[in-house]
Coordinates of C-alpha atoms in Angstrom, one line a residue:
M1302 CA 1.2 -13.6 -54.6
T1303 CA 2.5 -14.4 -58.0
K1304 CA 5.8 -13.1 -59.3
A1305 CA 4.0 -10.8 -61.8
V1306 CA 1.9 -9.3 -58.9
R1307 CA 5.0 -8.8 -56.8
A1308 CA 6.8 -7.2 -59.7
G1309 CA 4.1 -4.6 -60.1
C1310 CA 3.0 -5.9 -63.5
V1311 CA -0.6 -6.4 -62.4
K1312 CA -2.9 -3.5 -61.7
P1313 CA -5.5 -3.5 -58.9
A1314 CA -8.2 -2.8 -61.5
L1315 CA -7.7 -6.3 -62.9
F1316 CA -8.7 -7.8 -59.5
Y1317 CA -11.5 -5.3 -59.0
N1318 CA -13.0 -6.1 -62.4
R1319 CA -12.6 -9.9 -61.8
G1320 CA -14.4 -9.4 -58.4
N1321 CA -17.3 -7.7 -60.2
L1322 CA -17.6 -10.6 -62.6
L1323 CA -17.5 -13.1 -59.8
R1324 CA -20.1 -11.1 -57.8
D1325 CA -22.4 -10.9 -60.8
A1326 CA -22.1 -14.7 -61.1
G1327 CA -23.1 -15.1 -57.5
R1328 CA -19.6 -16.3 -56.4
L1329 CA -19.4 -13.9 -53.5
T1330 CA -16.6 -15.5 -51.5
E1331 CA -14.4 -15.5 -54.6
A1332 CA -15.4 -11.9 -55.4
I1333 CA -14.4 -10.7 -51.9
A1334 CA -11.0 -12.5 -52.3
S1335 CA -10.5 -10.7 -55.6
Y1336 CA -11.3 -7.4 -54.1
D1337 CA -8.9 -8.2 -51.3
M1338 CA -6.2 -8.8 -53.8
A1339 CA -6.9 -5.4 -55.4
L1340 CA -6.5 -3.9 -51.9
R1341 CA -3.2 -5.7 -51.3
L1342 CA -1.9 -4.0 -54.4
D1343 CA -3.5 -0.6 -53.5
P1344 CA -4.7 -0.4 -49.9
A1345 CA -6.8 2.7 -50.6
Y1346 CA -8.5 1.4 -53.8
P1347 CA -11.9 3.0 -53.2
E1348 CA -13.9 0.8 -55.5
A1349 CA -12.6 -2.4 -54.0
L1350 CA -13.2 -1.2 -50.5
R1351 CA -16.7 -0.3 -51.3
A1352 CA -17.6 -3.4 -53.3
G1353 CA -16.2 -5.9 -50.9
G1354 CA -17.6 -4.0 -47.9
L1355 CA -21.1 -3.9 -49.5
I1356 CA -21.0 -7.7 -50.1
L1357 CA -19.9 -8.3 -46.5
S1358 CA -22.5 -6.0 -45.1
D1359 CA -25.2 -7.5 -47.2
L1360 CA -24.2 -10.9 -45.9
G1361 CA -24.5 -9.5 -42.3
H1362 CA -20.8 -9.4 -41.6
H1363 CA -20.7 -5.8 -40.5
A1364 CA -17.5 -6.2 -38.4
S1365 CA -15.6 -7.7 -41.3
A1366 CA -16.9 -5.0 -43.6
R1367 CA -15.5 -2.4 -41.2
N1368 CA -12.1 -4.0 -41.1
R1369 CA -11.7 -3.7 -44.9
G1370 CA -8.9 -1.4 -45.8
K1371 CA -6.8 -2.3 -42.8
F1372 CA -4.1 -4.1 -44.7
P1373 CA -0.6 -3.0 -43.8
G1374 CA -0.4 0.6 -44.9
G1375 CA -4.2 0.7 -45.5
R1376 CA -5.7 4.1 -45.6
G1377 CA -9.2 3.2 -46.8
S1378 CA -11.0 2.2 -43.6
Q1379 CA -12.3 5.7 -42.9
R1380 CA -13.9 5.8 -46.3
L1381 CA -15.5 2.4 -45.8
E1382 CA -16.8 3.5 -42.4
S1383 CA -18.6 6.4 -44.1
V1384 CA -20.1 3.9 -46.6
I1385 CA -21.3 1.6 -43.8
Q1386 CA -22.7 4.5 -41.8
A1387 CA -24.7 5.7 -44.8
M1388 CA -26.0 2.2 -45.4
N1389 CA -27.0 1.9 -41.7
D1390 CA -28.7 5.3 -41.8
S1391 CA -30.7 4.4 -44.9
A1392 CA -31.7 1.0 -43.4
A1393 CA -32.9 2.8 -40.3
A1394 CA -35.0 5.3 -42.2

């Protein structure tokens, strides 16, 4: 992490928005890394949990998608589990 990130000068929304741009450009691995950085800054950032989880799930990496939000102090994995379950339910229908 850079000094600015460690000092709290950078907000998770910056990395979330960067992830969205990278996702739209088809650079999915970089997008996930950017969402992960948002989660390091705020482990329960719901948009980053969802966006990264959806990419991983779309790529067939369901176990990795379920593990999102499990950074130290993470509280978001239950929310992601509900997103994944809803996706699985809709795929089965």
